[in-house]
Coordinates of C-alpha atoms in Angstrom, one line a residue:
Chain A
M4 CA -19.9 -17.2 78.4
A5 CA -16.2 -17.8 78.9
K6 CA -14.1 -15.6 76.5
K7 CA -11.8 -17.9 74.8
K8 CA -10.9 -15.7 71.7
D9 CA -7.5 -14.8 73.3
K10 CA -6.8 -18.3 74.8
V11 CA -6.6 -20.3 71.4
E12 CA -2.7 -20.9 71.1
G13 CA -1.8 -20.3 67.7
T14 CA 0.7 -20.8 65.1
D15 CA 1.9 -17.9 63.3
D16 CA 2.0 -19.2 59.8
G17 CA 3.2 -15.9 58.5
G18 CA 0.9 -16.5 55.7
G19 CA -2.0 -14.9 56.6
R20 CA -2.5 -13.0 53.4
A21 CA -2.5 -14.0 49.9
E22 CA 0.8 -13.3 48.1
G23 CA 1.5 -10.0 46.8
T24 CA -0.9 -8.0 49.2
T25 CA 0.7 -5.8 51.9
A26 CA 0.1 -6.9 55.6
V27 CA -1.1 -3.9 56.9
T28 CA -3.9 -4.7 59.2
T29 CA -4.7 -1.2 60.2
A30 CA -5.7 0.0 56.7
A31 CA -9.2 -0.9 56.0
P32 CA -10.1 1.6 53.1
F33 CA -13.7 0.2 52.6
T34 CA -14.6 0.2 56.3
D35 CA -13.3 3.8 56.4
A36 CA -15.0 5.1 53.3
L37 CA -18.5 3.5 53.8
R38 CA -18.9 3.7 57.6
V39 CA -21.9 5.8 58.7
G40 CA -20.8 8.2 61.3
E41 CA -22.0 11.4 63.2
G42 CA -24.2 13.7 60.7
F43 CA -24.7 11.0 58.1
V44 CA -27.3 11.9 55.4
L45 CA -28.4 9.1 53.2
A46 CA -29.6 11.3 50.5
G47 CA -26.2 12.6 50.0
V48 CA -24.6 9.2 48.9
D49 CA -24.3 9.0 45.2
P50 CA -25.6 5.4 44.3
R51 CA -23.4 5.4 41.3
S52 CA -20.0 6.3 43.0
T53 CA -17.2 4.0 44.0
P54 CA -15.6 5.0 47.4
A55 CA -12.2 3.6 48.0
F56 CA -11.7 2.3 44.3
D57 CA -10.8 4.3 41.5
G58 CA -10.7 1.5 38.8
D59 CA -13.4 0.7 36.3
K60 CA -15.6 -2.6 36.1
E61 CA -13.1 -4.6 34.7
A62 CA -10.6 -3.7 37.3
G63 CA -13.3 -4.1 39.9
K64 CA -14.2 -7.8 38.7
A65 CA -10.4 -8.5 38.6
A66 CA -9.9 -7.1 42.2
L67 CA -13.0 -9.3 43.5
A68 CA -11.5 -12.6 42.0
A69 CA -8.0 -11.5 43.4
A70 CA -9.4 -11.4 47.0
D71 CA -11.0 -14.7 46.9
E72 CA -8.0 -16.7 48.3
E73 CA -7.3 -14.3 51.2
L74 CA -10.9 -14.5 52.1
D75 CA -10.8 -18.5 52.0
H76 CA -7.7 -18.6 54.1
L77 CA -9.3 -16.4 56.6
Q78 CA -12.5 -17.9 56.8
E79 CA -10.8 -21.3 57.2
Q80 CA -8.7 -20.0 60.0
L81 CA -11.8 -18.6 61.8
F82 CA -13.3 -21.9 61.5
A83 CA -10.0 -23.9 62.8
M84 CA -10.0 -21.6 65.7
S85 CA -13.4 -22.6 66.7
R86 CA -12.4 -26.2 66.8
A87 CA -9.9 -25.3 69.5
G88 CA -12.3 -23.5 71.7
G89 CA -12.2 -20.0 69.9
S90 CA -15.6 -18.4 70.0
R91 CA -15.3 -15.7 67.4
R92 CA -17.9 -15.6 64.7
V93 CA -19.1 -13.0 62.1
L94 CA -22.5 -11.6 61.2
L95 CA -22.9 -10.1 57.9
V96 CA -26.3 -8.4 57.5
I97 CA -27.7 -7.2 54.2
Q98 CA -30.4 -4.9 53.6
G99 CA -31.6 -2.8 50.4
M100 CA -34.6 -2.0 48.5
D101 CA -36.1 -4.6 46.1
T102 CA -33.6 -5.2 43.1
S103 CA -30.6 -3.8 45.1
G104 CA -28.8 -6.4 44.5
K105 CA -29.1 -8.6 47.7
G106 CA -29.2 -12.1 45.7
G107 CA -26.0 -10.9 43.6
I108 CA -24.1 -10.6 47.1
M109 CA -25.2 -14.0 48.0
R110 CA -24.2 -15.7 45.0
H111 CA -20.8 -13.8 44.2
V112 CA -19.6 -12.9 47.4
V113 CA -20.9 -15.2 49.8
G114 CA -21.0 -17.9 47.3
S115 CA -17.1 -17.6 46.8
V116 CA -16.6 -18.8 50.8
D117 CA -16.5 -22.5 51.6
P118 CA -20.1 -23.5 52.2
Q119 CA -19.3 -25.6 55.2
G120 CA -18.1 -22.3 57.0
V121 CA -21.3 -20.3 56.2
E122 CA -24.7 -20.2 57.5
L123 CA -27.1 -18.2 55.4
T124 CA -30.6 -17.0 56.4
A125 CA -33.1 -15.3 54.3
F126 CA -35.8 -13.7 56.2
K127 CA -39.2 -13.5 54.6
Q128 CA -42.5 -12.2 55.7
P129 CA -42.8 -13.7 59.3
T130 CA -44.7 -16.8 59.8
A131 CA -47.7 -17.4 62.1
E132 CA -45.5 -18.9 64.5
E133 CA -42.7 -16.0 64.4
R134 CA -45.2 -13.6 64.6
R135 CA -46.4 -14.9 67.9
H136 CA -43.2 -14.3 69.3
P137 CA -41.2 -10.8 69.9
F138 CA -39.4 -9.8 66.7
L139 CA -35.9 -10.7 67.7
W140 CA -36.9 -14.6 68.3
R141 CA -36.4 -15.7 64.8
I142 CA -33.2 -13.6 64.6
R143 CA -31.4 -15.1 67.9
R144 CA -32.4 -18.8 66.4
A145 CA -30.5 -18.0 63.1
L146 CA -27.4 -16.7 64.8
P147 CA -24.0 -18.0 63.6
G148 CA -22.2 -20.6 65.7
P149 CA -18.5 -20.2 66.7
G150 CA -16.0 -20.3 63.9
M151 CA -19.0 -19.5 61.3
I152 CA -20.0 -16.4 59.2
G153 CA -23.4 -16.1 59.4
V154 CA -25.1 -14.1 56.6
F155 CA -28.5 -12.3 57.0
D156 CA -30.4 -11.7 53.7
R157 CA -32.8 -9.2 55.2
S158 CA -33.0 -9.2 59.2
H159 CA -34.3 -7.6 62.2
Y160 CA -34.2 -4.4 60.3
E161 CA -37.2 -5.2 58.5
D162 CA -39.0 -4.6 61.7
V163 CA -38.1 -0.8 61.5
L164 CA -38.6 -0.7 57.6
V165 CA -41.5 -2.4 56.3
V166 CA -43.2 -2.4 59.5
R167 CA -42.8 1.4 59.8
V168 CA -43.7 2.2 56.4
H169 CA -46.8 0.2 56.3
D170 CA -48.0 1.0 60.1
L171 CA -47.9 -2.8 61.0
V172 CA -47.6 -2.0 64.7
P173 CA -48.4 1.2 66.3
P174 CA -45.8 3.8 66.1
A175 CA -44.9 3.7 69.6
Q176 CA -43.9 -0.1 69.3
W177 CA -41.6 0.4 66.3
K178 CA -40.1 3.5 67.8
R179 CA -39.0 1.4 70.8
R180 CA -37.2 -1.0 68.4
Y181 CA -34.3 1.0 67.7
G182 CA -33.2 0.9 71.3
T183 CA -34.1 -2.6 71.5
I184 CA -31.9 -3.6 68.6
N185 CA -29.0 -1.5 69.9
T186 CA -29.1 -3.5 73.3
F187 CA -29.4 -6.7 71.3
E188 CA -26.5 -5.9 69.1
K189 CA -24.3 -4.7 71.9
G190 CA -24.9 -8.3 73.6
L191 CA -23.7 -10.0 70.1
V192 CA -20.7 -8.0 70.0
E193 CA -19.8 -8.9 73.7
D194 CA -20.5 -12.5 72.8
D195 CA -17.8 -12.3 70.2
V196 CA -19.7 -11.7 67.3
T197 CA -18.3 -9.3 64.6
L198 CA -21.1 -7.4 63.0
V199 CA -20.8 -6.0 59.5
K200 CA -24.1 -4.6 58.6
V201 CA -24.6 -3.3 55.0
M202 CA -26.9 -1.5 53.1
L203 CA -26.8 -1.6 49.3
H204 CA -27.9 1.9 48.1
I205 CA -29.7 2.1 44.7
S206 CA -31.4 4.9 42.8
P207 CA -35.0 4.9 41.8
D208 CA -34.1 5.2 38.1
E209 CA -31.7 2.0 38.5
Q210 CA -34.5 0.0 40.3
K211 CA -36.7 1.1 37.4
A212 CA -34.5 -0.3 34.9
R213 CA -34.0 -3.6 36.8
L214 CA -37.9 -4.1 37.1
Q215 CA -38.1 -3.7 33.5
E216 CA -35.6 -6.2 32.7
R217 CA -37.3 -8.5 35.1
L218 CA -40.6 -7.9 33.1
D219 CA -38.9 -8.1 29.7
R220 CA -37.0 -11.6 30.0
P221 CA -39.2 -14.6 30.5
D222 CA -36.3 -16.3 32.5
K223 CA -36.7 -13.3 35.2
H224 CA -40.5 -13.5 35.6
W225 CA -40.2 -15.6 38.5
K226 CA -38.2 -13.2 40.3
Y227 CA -40.9 -10.7 39.8
N228 CA -44.0 -9.9 42.0
P229 CA -46.5 -7.1 41.5
G230 CA -46.1 -6.2 45.1
D231 CA -42.8 -4.8 44.3
L232 CA -44.4 -1.8 42.5
D233 CA -46.4 -1.2 45.5
E234 CA -43.4 -0.9 47.6
R235 CA -41.6 1.3 45.0
A236 CA -44.5 3.7 45.2
R237 CA -43.4 4.3 48.7
W238 CA -39.8 4.8 47.8
D239 CA -39.3 8.2 49.9
D240 CA -41.0 6.5 52.9
Y241 CA -38.5 3.7 52.8
Q242 CA -35.6 6.1 52.6
E243 CA -36.8 8.1 55.3
A244 CA -36.9 4.8 57.5
Y245 CA -33.5 3.9 56.3
Q246 CA -32.2 7.4 57.3
A247 CA -33.6 7.0 60.8
L248 CA -32.2 3.1 61.3
L249 CA -28.9 4.1 59.9
E250 CA -28.6 7.1 62.2
R251 CA -30.0 5.5 65.3
C252 CA -28.3 1.9 65.1
S253 CA -24.7 3.0 64.2
P254 CA -22.9 2.8 67.6
E255 CA -19.0 2.4 67.4
H256 CA -19.1 -1.2 68.0
A257 CA -21.7 -2.0 65.2
P258 CA -21.8 0.8 62.7
W259 CA -23.9 0.3 59.3
Y260 CA -22.1 0.6 56.2
V261 CA -23.6 2.3 53.0
V262 CA -22.6 0.6 49.8
P263 CA -23.5 2.7 46.5
A264 CA -25.0 0.0 44.6
D265 CA -26.3 1.2 41.1
R266 CA -22.9 -0.5 39.7
K267 CA -23.2 -4.2 40.7
W268 CA -19.7 -4.9 40.5
Y269 CA -18.7 -2.2 42.7
A270 CA -21.2 -3.4 45.4
R271 CA -20.0 -7.1 45.3
L272 CA -16.3 -5.8 45.6
A273 CA -17.2 -3.7 48.4
V274 CA -19.0 -6.0 50.7
Q275 CA -16.1 -8.7 49.9
Q276 CA -13.7 -6.0 51.0
L277 CA -15.8 -5.1 54.0
L278 CA -15.8 -8.9 55.1
L279 CA -12.1 -9.1 54.4
E280 CA -11.2 -6.1 56.3
H281 CA -13.1 -7.2 59.3
L282 CA -11.8 -10.8 59.2
R283 CA -8.2 -9.3 59.0
G284 CA -9.1 -7.4 62.2
L285 CA -9.7 -10.7 64.2
D286 CA -5.9 -11.4 64.6
L287 CA -6.6 -15.1 63.3
R288 CA -4.2 -18.1 63.1
W289 CA -3.9 -21.7 63.2
P290 CA -4.5 -23.3 66.3
A291 CA -1.8 -25.3 67.7
A292 CA -2.3 -29.1 68.0
D293 CA -3.8 -30.4 71.3
F294 CA -2.3 -33.8 70.7
D295 CA 1.1 -35.4 70.5
V296 CA 2.2 -34.8 67.0
E297 CA 5.2 -37.0 67.1
G298 CA 3.4 -39.7 69.0
E299 CA 0.8 -39.8 66.4
K300 CA 3.2 -39.9 63.5
E301 CA 4.6 -43.2 65.1
R302 CA 1.3 -44.4 65.6
L303 CA 0.4 -44.0 61.9
T304 CA 3.4 -45.7 60.6
G305 CA 2.6 -49.0 62.4
L306 CA -1.1 -48.8 61.0
Chain B
M299 CA -49.2 -34.2 49.5
A300 CA -50.3 -32.8 46.3
K301 CA -47.9 -33.6 43.6
K302 CA -47.4 -30.4 41.6
K303 CA -44.2 -31.2 39.9
D304 CA -46.1 -31.7 36.4
K305 CA -48.3 -28.7 37.2
V306 CA -45.8 -25.8 36.6
E307 CA -46.6 -24.2 33.3
G308 CA -43.1 -23.6 32.0
T309 CA -41.4 -21.6 29.2
D310 CA -39.2 -23.6 27.1
D311 CA -36.2 -21.5 26.9
G312 CA -34.3 -23.6 24.6
G313 CA -31.0 -22.9 26.8
G314 CA -31.3 -25.7 29.3
R315 CA -27.6 -26.7 28.7
A316 CA -24.5 -24.8 28.7
E317 CA -23.4 -23.9 25.2
G318 CA -21.3 -26.8 23.3
T319 CA -23.0 -29.4 25.2
T320 CA -25.4 -31.9 23.4
A321 CA -29.0 -31.9 24.7
V322 CA -29.2 -35.6 25.0
T323 CA -31.2 -36.2 28.3
T324 CA -30.9 -40.0 28.3
A325 CA -27.4 -40.2 28.3
A326 CA -25.9 -40.3 32.0
P327 CA -22.5 -41.7 31.5
F328 CA -21.3 -41.1 35.1
T329 CA -24.9 -42.5 36.7
D330 CA -24.5 -45.6 34.5
A331 CA -21.0 -46.2 35.1
L332 CA -20.9 -45.7 39.0
R333 CA -24.4 -47.0 40.3
V334 CA -24.6 -50.1 42.6
G335 CA -26.5 -53.0 40.9
E336 CA -27.1 -56.6 41.4
G337 CA -23.9 -58.4 42.5
F338 CA -21.9 -55.4 43.5
V339 CA -18.6 -55.9 45.2
L340 CA -17.2 -53.0 46.8
A341 CA -13.3 -54.9 47.1
G342 CA -13.6 -55.1 43.4
V343 CA -13.7 -51.1 42.6
D344 CA -10.3 -49.9 41.9
P345 CA -10.1 -46.4 44.2
R346 CA -7.7 -45.0 41.3
S347 CA -9.6 -45.8 38.6
T348 CA -11.7 -43.2 36.7
P349 CA -15.0 -44.6 35.1
A350 CA -16.7 -42.6 32.4
F351 CA -13.8 -40.5 32.0
D352 CA -10.7 -40.7 30.1
G353 CA -8.9 -37.9 30.6
D354 CA -6.0 -36.9 33.0
K355 CA -6.0 -34.2 36.1
E356 CA -5.7 -31.3 34.0
A357 CA -8.7 -32.4 31.5
G358 CA -10.6 -33.3 34.6
K359 CA -10.3 -29.9 36.3
A360 CA -11.5 -28.3 32.8
A361 CA -14.2 -30.5 32.9
L362 CA -15.3 -29.6 36.3
A363 CA -15.1 -25.8 35.6
A364 CA -16.7 -26.2 32.4
A365 CA -19.9 -27.5 33.8
D366 CA -20.2 -24.8 36.3
E367 CA -22.6 -22.9 34.0
E368 CA -25.1 -25.5 33.4
L369 CA -25.5 -26.7 37.0
D370 CA -26.0 -23.0 38.0
H371 CA -28.6 -22.8 35.3
L372 CA -30.4 -26.0 36.3
Q373 CA -30.0 -25.2 40.0
E374 CA -31.8 -21.9 39.3
Q375 CA -34.5 -23.5 37.2
L376 CA -35.3 -26.0 40.2
F377 CA -35.7 -23.0 42.7
A378 CA -37.8 -21.0 40.3
M379 CA -40.1 -23.9 39.8
S380 CA -40.8 -24.1 43.6
R381 CA -41.9 -20.5 43.4
A382 CA -44.3 -21.4 41.3
G383 CA -45.6 -24.3 43.2
G384 CA -43.2 -27.0 42.2
S385 CA -42.4 -29.6 44.9
R386 CA -39.1 -31.2 43.3
R387 CA -36.0 -31.2 45.5
V388 CA -32.7 -33.0 45.3
L389 CA -30.7 -34.8 48.2
L390 CA -27.1 -35.2 47.8
V391 CA -25.6 -37.8 50.5
I392 CA -22.0 -38.1 50.7
Q393 CA -20.4 -40.8 52.8
G394 CA -16.9 -42.1 53.0
M395 CA -14.1 -43.0 55.4
D396 CA -11.8 -40.3 57.2
T397 CA -9.9 -38.3 54.6
S398 CA -12.0 -39.5 51.6
G399 CA -12.5 -36.0 50.5
K400 CA -15.9 -35.2 51.8
G401 CA -14.9 -31.6 52.7
G402 CA -13.4 -31.1 49.1
I403 CA -16.8 -32.0 47.6
M404 CA -18.3 -29.7 49.9
R405 CA -15.9 -26.9 49.1
H406 CA -15.6 -27.5 45.3
V407 CA -18.6 -29.0 43.9
V408 CA -21.4 -28.0 46.3
G409 CA -19.6 -24.6 46.7
S410 CA -19.9 -23.7 43.2
V411 CA -23.7 -23.7 43.3
D412 CA -25.5 -20.4 44.4
P413 CA -25.5 -20.7 48.4
Q414 CA -29.0 -19.5 48.3
G415 CA -30.4 -22.8 46.7
V416 CA -28.3 -25.1 49.0
E417 CA -28.8 -26.5 52.3
L418 CA -26.0 -28.3 53.8
T419 CA -25.8 -30.2 56.7
A420 CA -22.9 -31.8 58.5
F421 CA -24.0 -34.8 60.7
K422 CA -21.7 -35.2 63.7
Q423 CA -21.9 -37.7 66.7
P424 CA -25.3 -37.4 67.8
T425 CA -26.2 -34.9 70.7
A426 CA -27.9 -35.9 73.7
E427 CA -31.2 -34.7 72.5
E428 CA -30.9 -36.4 69.1
R429 CA -30.0 -39.7 71.0
R430 CA -33.5 -39.4 72.7
H431 CA -35.2 -39.9 69.3
P432 CA -35.2 -42.6 66.9
F433 CA -32.3 -42.3 64.5
L434 CA -34.3 -40.8 61.5
W435 CA -35.3 -37.9 63.5
R436 CA -32.3 -35.4 63.1
I437 CA -32.4 -36.6 59.3
R438 CA -36.1 -35.6 58.7
R439 CA -35.4 -32.1 60.3
A440 CA -32.7 -31.5 57.7
L441 CA -34.7 -32.5 54.4
P442 CA -34.5 -29.8 51.8
G443 CA -37.3 -27.6 51.0
P444 CA -38.8 -27.6 47.5
G445 CA -36.6 -26.2 44.9
M446 CA -33.5 -26.9 47.2
I447 CA -30.6 -29.1 46.8
G448 CA -30.1 -30.6 50.1
V449 CA -26.4 -31.9 50.9
F450 CA -25.8 -34.2 53.9
D451 CA -22.4 -34.6 54.9
R452 CA -22.5 -38.1 56.6
S453 CA -26.1 -39.1 57.0
H454 CA -28.5 -41.6 58.5
Y455 CA -26.2 -44.3 57.0
E456 CA -23.8 -43.7 59.9
D457 CA -26.3 -45.5 62.0
V458 CA -25.4 -48.4 60.1
L459 CA -21.6 -48.0 59.8
V460 CA -20.1 -46.5 63.2
V461 CA -22.8 -47.9 65.1
R462 CA -22.5 -51.4 63.6
V463 CA -18.7 -51.3 63.8
H464 CA -18.7 -50.2 67.4
D465 CA -21.6 -52.1 68.6
L466 CA -23.4 -48.9 69.9
V467 CA -26.7 -50.7 69.7
P468 CA -27.6 -54.5 69.9
P469 CA -27.2 -56.1 66.3
A470 CA -31.0 -56.9 66.2
Q471 CA -31.6 -53.1 66.2
W472 CA -29.0 -51.9 63.5
K473 CA -30.0 -55.0 61.3
R474 CA -33.7 -53.6 61.4
R475 CA -32.2 -50.3 60.0
Y476 CA -31.6 -51.3 56.6
G477 CA -35.1 -51.9 56.0
T478 CA -36.3 -48.8 58.0
I479 CA -34.1 -46.8 55.7
N480 CA -35.4 -48.2 52.5
T481 CA -39.0 -47.4 53.6
F482 CA -38.0 -44.0 54.6
E483 CA -36.2 -43.1 51.3
K484 CA -39.0 -44.6 49.4
G485 CA -41.2 -42.0 51.1
L486 CA -38.8 -39.2 50.1
V487 CA -38.9 -40.3 46.5
E488 CA -42.7 -40.2 46.3
D489 CA -42.3 -37.0 48.1
D490 CA -40.5 -35.4 45.1
V491 CA -37.0 -35.8 46.4
T492 CA -34.4 -37.0 43.9
L493 CA -31.8 -38.9 46.0
V494 CA -28.2 -39.2 44.9
K495 CA -26.3 -41.2 47.4
V496 CA -22.5 -41.3 46.8
M497 CA -19.9 -43.3 48.9
L498 CA -16.1 -42.0 48.2
H499 CA -14.0 -44.9 48.0
I500 CA -10.4 -44.4 49.0
S501 CA -7.7 -47.1 49.6
P502 CA -6.0 -47.6 52.9
D503 CA -2.7 -46.3 51.4
E504 CA -4.3 -43.3 50.2
Q505 CA -5.8 -42.5 53.5
K506 CA -2.3 -43.2 55.0
A507 CA -0.8 -40.6 52.9
R508 CA -3.6 -38.0 53.7
L509 CA -3.4 -38.6 57.5
Q510 CA 0.4 -38.2 57.2
E511 CA -0.2 -34.7 55.5
R512 CA -2.3 -33.7 58.1
L513 CA 0.5 -34.5 60.8
D514 CA 3.2 -32.9 58.8
R515 CA 1.4 -29.4 58.2
P516 CA 0.7 -27.3 61.1
D517 CA -2.2 -25.7 59.2
K518 CA -3.7 -29.0 59.0
H519 CA -3.4 -30.1 62.7
W520 CA -6.9 -28.9 63.4
K521 CA -8.4 -31.3 61.1
Y522 CA -6.6 -34.2 62.6
N523 CA -8.1 -36.3 65.6
P524 CA -6.3 -39.1 67.2
G525 CA -9.4 -41.0 67.2
D526 CA -9.0 -41.4 63.4
L527 CA -6.3 -43.8 63.9
D528 CA -8.4 -46.0 65.9
E529 CA -11.1 -45.9 63.2
R530 CA -8.5 -46.7 60.7
A531 CA -7.5 -49.8 62.6
R532 CA -11.0 -51.1 61.9
W533 CA -10.8 -50.5 58.4
D534 CA -11.9 -54.1 57.1
D535 CA -14.9 -53.7 59.5
Y536 CA -15.9 -50.4 57.9
Q537 CA -15.8 -52.0 54.4
E538 CA -17.8 -54.9 55.3
A539 CA -20.5 -52.4 56.8
Y540 CA -20.3 -50.3 53.7
Q541 CA -20.7 -53.5 51.4
A542 CA -23.7 -54.3 53.7
L543 CA -25.4 -51.1 53.0
L544 CA -24.6 -50.8 49.3
E545 CA -26.1 -53.9 48.8
R546 CA -29.3 -53.6 50.8
C547 CA -30.1 -50.2 50.3
S548 CA -29.9 -49.7 46.6
P549 CA -33.3 -50.1 45.3
E550 CA -33.9 -48.8 41.6
H551 CA -35.4 -45.7 42.8
A552 CA -32.5 -44.6 45.2
P553 CA -29.3 -46.6 44.4
W554 CA -25.9 -45.9 45.6
Y555 CA -23.2 -44.6 43.4
V556 CA -19.6 -45.6 44.4
V557 CA -17.1 -42.9 43.4
P558 CA -13.3 -43.8 43.2
A559 CA -11.7 -41.2 45.3
D560 CA -7.8 -42.0 45.4
R561 CA -7.8 -38.9 42.9
K562 CA -9.4 -35.9 44.2
W563 CA -9.9 -34.4 41.1
Y564 CA -11.8 -37.4 39.7
A565 CA -14.1 -37.7 42.7
R566 CA -15.1 -34.1 42.5
L567 CA -15.9 -34.4 38.6
A568 CA -17.7 -37.6 39.4
V569 CA -20.0 -36.2 41.9
Q570 CA -20.6 -32.8 40.0
Q571 CA -21.6 -34.9 37.0
L572 CA -23.8 -37.2 39.0
L573 CA -25.6 -34.0 40.3
L574 CA -25.8 -32.6 36.8
E575 CA -27.3 -35.9 35.5
H576 CA -29.9 -36.2 38.0
L577 CA -30.9 -32.6 37.4
R578 CA -31.1 -32.9 33.6
G579 CA -33.5 -35.7 34.2
L580 CA -36.2 -33.5 36.1
D581 CA -37.4 -31.5 33.1
L582 CA -36.6 -28.3 34.5
R583 CA -37.8 -25.2 32.8
W584 CA -38.6 -21.5 33.7
P585 CA -42.2 -21.2 35.0
A586 CA -44.5 -19.1 33.3
A587 CA -45.8 -15.9 34.8
D588 CA -48.5 -15.8 37.3
F589 CA -49.3 -12.0 36.9
D590 CA -50.3 -9.9 34.0
V591 CA -46.9 -8.9 32.2
E592 CA -48.0 -6.1 30.0
G593 CA -50.1 -4.6 32.7
E594 CA -47.3 -4.6 35.1
K595 CA -45.0 -3.2 32.3
E596 CA -47.6 -0.1 32.0
R597 CA -47.9 0.4 36.0
L598 CA -44.0 0.4 35.9
T599 CA -43.9 3.2 33.1
G600 CA -46.0 5.4 35.5
L601 CA -43.9 5.0 38.7

């Protein structure tokens, strides 16, 4: 595929950022603080910590709201550039244990973006048709088009999580998948996809409290599934499976980010900021008109 | 298909409406004021009027924001009921001339709803594959699943609009489509789809001002298409085509609503309220748990 990302002639509007923020594109504090690197140990991350942010809940909520405008602006530029032939797109992957807050991210972070620029896919247990295909088949069909922000609520990583924990395929098969995934994601990056892979990291105590709430409130019963407790009983196996994928699928071009998620407000802020920092890195701008602006103005006057 | 809509056992939470509003489900002022009925004449609707609302812009924006919570609540109940076997779903169809504000509706009204409960489809010029199929083929593929709010940005009505105005098929063919559409939509309604069909109605002067703005602002050039002026030149033909479809495709179970759209704030409020009024009419509630709540509480304590 032709790479057009640098071929879109642009207008430097000088306003790529919301007023009041500093235009330092190299500073990416959340990206730096949350990236999985050499020697990463999941068990060493405190789910109640708030890396790269030293404010409290109130300050966190204010920071989230304050960044909406810039996120909106950058998303619109990403979309606009695709109309002028740009091929850049973003894929946000969200993984986490049950009750880790995936739905809240969808609602409060993804939900703040113009729905015309978002393609959200929630991956459930594979259907019969999906099971007849290689595990990446349904993933490829859900990839975002140029200019779009794709969002995966669960993803191909379930194929080395639930599948591994429950022995749904022989070990030799899931073990091969780490390499398959790395090759697949390398292809995505070469195809102008910016990957932002996020694991929401909660503690077992926090999960217990959240499940308890779903049981206590009749308006939350529909979110509860007795199977959730069976999964909870395998907590350590899941943590081990997460540790393996974080370690094995974090190459420099597509690392994982582990977001402490016991505090919902922090997790939402962190995912928003990760998205924002990645968008800032894309050198987005308004595409130049591909028509005769003055000529069109004249035509319009007569109509 | 089995009708399960009345079979979902529910919990009356007594909180179906945001605080401060009155729980009178029969009052649907926007639905009543904007519905296309017998003898409707599009040319008689003032695009600057604000039916069912006597406040100004500021009051309109406040009313829009104030209804977010209830919309959120009802959408979540619609979604929850589908998890318990409910088959209800909603389809919001948005049509209108270029610059009539379809994008703003998507951004500000649809965008206020949890993205997990929305399926948005923007219909462009049919692709080569789509043209090889009957005109409703791509529409059927985009219908919302149970519990979802589907949103169509343009729709099957383009097949009696642009197709009619530009003679893209012989007259005998597009003339048959009004009946085909009525039959199709009747089937949808029988299949538990609540249809909300909205035409955004602007004046030619307002369109001129909005096109002018797109030409004047470099950050809006990407939204401008010289073809828009060719369409503008056929304004009267389009109004005639709209009049025909409004008249011919407004049966009692799936009428059109014409929303005056010269004032963006009013159009957004009106579409939101139409959606809300239709959701209120669905008798939504939280589904009862289909598991042993006390038993699960005990299991959780031990884990």
